[in-house]
């Protein structure tokens, strides 16, 4: 079942100086019932605009927005039954925690007794029981965050929308809060769209992630699929660290492909529609690469070694190209000094071919 | 991104906006157009000849030049006094008591009728004046003329310069000057090249502010200028009320419009340019070192104290004059003057309080509505500009415009309270509008969106979220419309009638009939009422907002 559906959504703005700006280009997106979908991308990629269009704060230039199979493109935000959590929380500074949370219930004309009961229940849920009479400026950042969350979910919205809700918190609290948000979302089963530019946060919290770049959704899948099989170097680079080696496709060898990397041959397991002689990028994650003494495999030279306790990071040079390698808990014997010649082993099923762009 | 966002259309907002534009068209644009038409047409046809004839009149040219000269002098003297006060308070480390004294002295002229100083001047320096007659023994003192008008206006308006310059000097801070000092400048050089240079836009701005105030001042010259110093506002008034020459008055008032408009545009241009001054940020606030030498400190303090003493002396004289049988001749204490105020003067008091009482909430609400629309609708800038027109125009222009526009059907309002209330609301609410804009600029747009996302409509969001947050602006609007309704005269002197009159008009009548005692008593009454009401509003605001929000009682840039 689909709860939120975007069809051919575009958004253009008129900027007084820069003219027409296209913030969102022809976005199609389905958010399934009960799932947490994250819009991930660098700043300015249009992810917040998409969220605001779902909320109804902005009208798309073209396209249609459906919530529960109902066309809401021209329905104002206050009639869409959404819960929104803002980056800066947007708590009403003149209202207490209780009054902030009760705001949406009052608008919905619930009885005083109902409101009191619901507010207490939700404050308990976000671990803020007893904080009702306080004003927002008497709370810490994390507490304000919880109030914002409580205020959004207490109205039992059809969709919960979160716009970089954790970016104003410190690193430790961020990790804790994202766990709590995820747990709460699972318990309540609210269909949720979450915006962030932090790939780790996105991977930790999401059922699916839609990666956005320059107004477009470039790939939408589970975190693991995105990590293992990115469709472009942008996606590969945005989720986790990665190496992109310039290579040339030489020939097919059974179910294997043979690549040429500046004169050295590499054989990998992959399928491709490439023609021999095509330039490609071979993507491989730093932690997937093995390193050993010279002899066999790709020949490389160690440039730097960084000891980090639980892992050792190498930068090596293969012909003219640099490669990052991360070795987790390597045996003490495995230690190569800068300048030494080594062999690196790329796992035959851990290399992904991407178009050179 | 939010400044670029496309807004969802909203019927209520659209309806309110349309209503406000309609009111602005009727009460701001229409009177101006009618005023221009009256000056430029004769019996329904376009004819500039009579207007040009009126302009060529020797007296007109003289009045124009006098107005410009007086305004320039007031601008210079007032800005100098304002800078002296501001610099002393910010830099001379005078202590809290002294600072409060200066603040009180500068507040008095701001909440009094604009001609209070003038009346006190007559008591002090007139033919029977305390100083001229009692102290110096002169029998034929000449108080009327340029000197008195200049000093009275400078004393009346310099607090505006003080209020504009003080935050600026605070923002510049002493660190920059100390930096220059540490680099080897002399103190004077450091002051000249750093502080004065950075304050320059502020000084220019406050000069323009005072120039405009003096240009538009009607009451002071009417009382103090005498026959040898005709200025445009008084000439326009005499032309209309003395000679029943509405056309001549219109032409004169339009002539007044030329420099007023220049000043207004210059000011807007400068405000847009001066942002660099506040770049210093918050760190500059903690000023610890001595930035003035002890000697200079004494000079500054003595300079300020002389002005403060003069102000207190003048108001004291006013209080005394209101409580004696005949000032200068019979010093017996009596309540007769106040008896006059509360018997013969009662209709004027009642009318004024009714008008102020109705205008106050209307003006407060109007200010908050317009202020919250300006940043949120298409054409907001135009809305702001048009809503500022009546505030920027000299009162004489507005008054004559209203007189012409609302004297004939379809908008026959002459003689009603409505015309006076409308005049005050549209002329004095811009303070509330500006405060609202400034407050809302500090409130993130997402606060409103949060309310919308929770299901609230425009009306609910305005009532439950925006209104409480802009409460200080609403109260500023209330207090300023009230103060002005109690004290203003330049526009409304053209709008009073036998049905509705005002205290300020009664004071002026008393002055021209030489009933100085009742004039003084009326002035004291106004000052006390304004003080009580602003105090009450201040308390109410504190209770309602539950915080230390302070009531704003003065409009300034």
XYZ file of C-alpha atoms in Angstrom, chain A residues 12-16 21 23 49 52 56-59 61 76-78 82 84 86 88 90-94 100 103-104 106-108 151-152 155, chain B residues 1-9 443-458 460-469:
70
model
C 10.775 26.419 -9.800
C 11.512 29.656 -8.016
C 12.039 33.121 -9.284
C 15.141 34.547 -7.763
C 15.533 38.312 -8.077
C 15.908 28.322 -10.212
C 14.877 23.208 -7.159
C 11.637 21.386 -1.086
C 7.671 20.993 1.955
C 1.712 21.624 1.492
C 3.878 24.577 2.465
C 4.746 24.942 -1.183
C 2.830 24.283 -4.351
C 5.149 24.070 -10.383
C -3.518 23.678 2.031
C -1.175 22.291 4.683
C -3.661 22.688 7.508
C 0.394 15.830 8.458
C 5.931 18.179 10.624
C 11.268 21.427 11.765
C 14.818 24.482 14.380
C 9.671 25.886 15.664
C 8.204 25.548 19.129
C 5.823 28.354 20.010
C 8.022 30.344 22.388
C 5.092 31.832 24.298
C 2.615 23.407 22.448
C -2.067 23.075 20.013
C -3.060 20.677 17.236
C -7.243 22.273 20.307
C -7.483 23.088 16.623
C -9.192 19.714 16.210
C 3.578 17.884 19.033
C 3.759 16.348 15.569
C -2.409 14.543 16.283
C 14.767 29.027 0.606
C 11.760 30.367 2.465
C 12.155 33.840 1.033
C 11.717 32.358 -2.393
C 8.934 29.961 -1.686
C 5.667 29.970 -3.504
C 2.890 30.520 -1.017
C -0.319 28.643 -0.924
C -3.201 30.968 -1.742
C 10.597 34.987 14.378
C 11.316 32.178 11.986
C 8.723 31.480 9.333
C 8.635 27.871 10.473
C 6.729 28.914 13.611
C 3.763 29.788 11.433
C 4.220 26.690 9.331
C 4.270 24.578 12.459
C 0.875 25.986 13.344
C -0.393 25.307 9.826
C 0.944 21.756 9.841
C -0.991 21.129 13.045
C -4.190 22.001 11.248
C -4.658 25.668 12.160
C -6.008 28.081 9.567
C -4.795 31.607 8.924
C -6.179 30.739 14.222
C -2.473 31.065 13.470
C -2.720 34.845 13.632
C -4.688 34.850 16.869
C -2.914 32.067 18.723
C 0.663 32.414 17.499
C 1.458 35.664 15.712
C -0.564 38.024 17.873
C 0.944 36.886 21.194
C 4.412 37.078 19.688
